[in-house]
């Protein structure tokens, strides 16, 4: 893996590890790019097949759902089918190893690491991490009208059981809310909607109080999440960005311009070595 990275990049990873070694609070924000190597397309990738004439911005919005709920629901069912068999990649796993304190046993009591994600997949959790989800969860559902959670496990009548089956089969048939009859939607924060209050408060607190902020695989275009790096910078943190492509972020101190799946294992093993 290291062979894929240039000497310059390896030196930059060491520089990043140096900053991280002395940090008591580290805040990490991950975006769609961290799941790209697991085979989940980002929003910047062109959509394929049936969906190639649609942009994500045109589908992931309350206006789109109000205009054509079946179209939006079908897109999410298609995304769920696409994501269902995907597994964490080395970037998710390296992060989990670090977070669990296995890699940094000696530092575990001194360092606090908060992982915030914009992703709606559960690959961080599958890898063993705890993450604050700013944009919701692909696998959860709620009512678009009365907001009640659609709890699959408590389906206690035939109609709801059938609905659960349809969701699991990735059927594009719309589901009616058992409480009010409104349409069920994915529990995801769409463009134009506000973020979950508690998750956002935790994210702001972690960003404002960290000494090092790492942004992994995010385009830094989607606000308010993109503002977290700025908040960290204003409070004196150093900013590290991991992304093979340039982003508009102007607050970055160290850019690690390579894929997260190559950089993260190296970064975590560099930290590990420095402690042994
Ligand atoms: P984005 O699609 O706007 O940008 C992805 C970024 O990842 C790009 O800057 C790209 O250069 C970078 N990237 C691509 N491959 C990479 C790799 N291997 N390693 C590191 N970086 C890589 O994604 P975003 O910034 O997260 O914001 C868009 C919105 O998309 C978010 O709200 C998120 O909820 C949603 N989204 C989520 C998923 C998911 O859950 N996996 C997938 C697509 C979109
Ligand atoms: Zn309802």
Coordinates of C-alpha atoms and ligand atoms in Angstrom, one line a residue, residues 31-33 35-37 40-44 79 118-121 135 217-219 222 242-245 259-260, ligand 1:
X31 CA -17.8 12.2 3.5
X32 CA -18.9 10.1 0.6
X33 CA -15.3 9.8 -0.6
X35 CA -17.0 4.9 1.0
X36 CA -16.1 5.3 -2.6
X37 CA -13.5 2.5 -2.4
X40 CA -20.6 3.3 -3.1
X41 CA -20.7 6.1 -5.6
X42 CA -20.3 9.7 -4.3
X43 CA -22.7 12.5 -5.3
X44 CA -20.0 13.9 -7.6
X79 CA -29.4 3.0 -3.6
X118 CA -22.0 13.0 6.4
X119 CA -22.5 9.5 5.1
X120 CA -25.8 7.7 5.4
X121 CA -24.3 4.3 5.0
X135 CA -27.2 13.4 7.5
X217 CA -13.4 12.3 1.4
X218 CA -15.7 15.3 1.4
X219 CA -16.1 17.9 -1.3
X222 CA -22.3 20.8 1.4
X242 CA -7.5 13.6 2.7
X243 CA -8.9 13.8 -0.8
X244 CA -7.3 12.8 -4.1
X245 CA -9.0 15.8 -5.7
X259 CA -7.3 7.9 -1.7
X260 CA -8.4 7.5 1.9
Ligands
LIG1 P1 -19.4 14.5 -2.3 O1 -20.0 13.4 -3.2 O2 -19.9 15.9 -2.5 O3 -17.8 14.5 -2.5 C1 -17.1 13.3 -2.4 C2 -15.6 13.7 -2.3 O4 -14.8 12.6 -2.1 C3 -15.0 14.4 -3.5 O5 -14.4 15.6 -3.1 C4 -14.0 13.4 -4.1 O6 -12.9 14.0 -4.6 C5 -13.7 12.6 -2.8 N1 -13.2 11.3 -3.0 C6 -13.5 10.4 -4.0 N2 -12.9 9.2 -3.8 C7 -12.1 9.3 -2.7 C8 -11.3 8.4 -2.0 N3 -11.1 7.2 -2.4 N4 -10.7 8.9 -0.9 C9 -10.9 10.2 -0.4 N5 -11.7 11.0 -1.1 C10 -12.3 10.6 -2.2 O7 -19.7 14.0 -0.9 P2 -19.9 14.7 0.5 O8 -18.9 15.8 0.6 O9 -20.0 13.7 1.5 O10 -21.3 15.5 0.4 C11 -22.4 15.1 -0.3 C12 -23.6 14.5 0.4 O11 -23.7 13.2 -0.2 C13 -23.6 14.2 1.8 O12 -24.6 14.9 2.4 C14 -23.8 12.7 2.0 O13 -24.9 12.5 2.9 C15 -24.3 12.3 0.7 N6 -23.8 11.0 0.2 C16 -23.6 9.9 1.0 C17 -23.1 8.7 0.6 C18 -22.8 7.6 1.5 O14 -23.4 7.5 2.6 N7 -21.9 6.7 1.2 C19 -22.8 8.5 -0.8 C20 -23.1 9.6 -1.7 C21 -23.6 10.8 -1.2

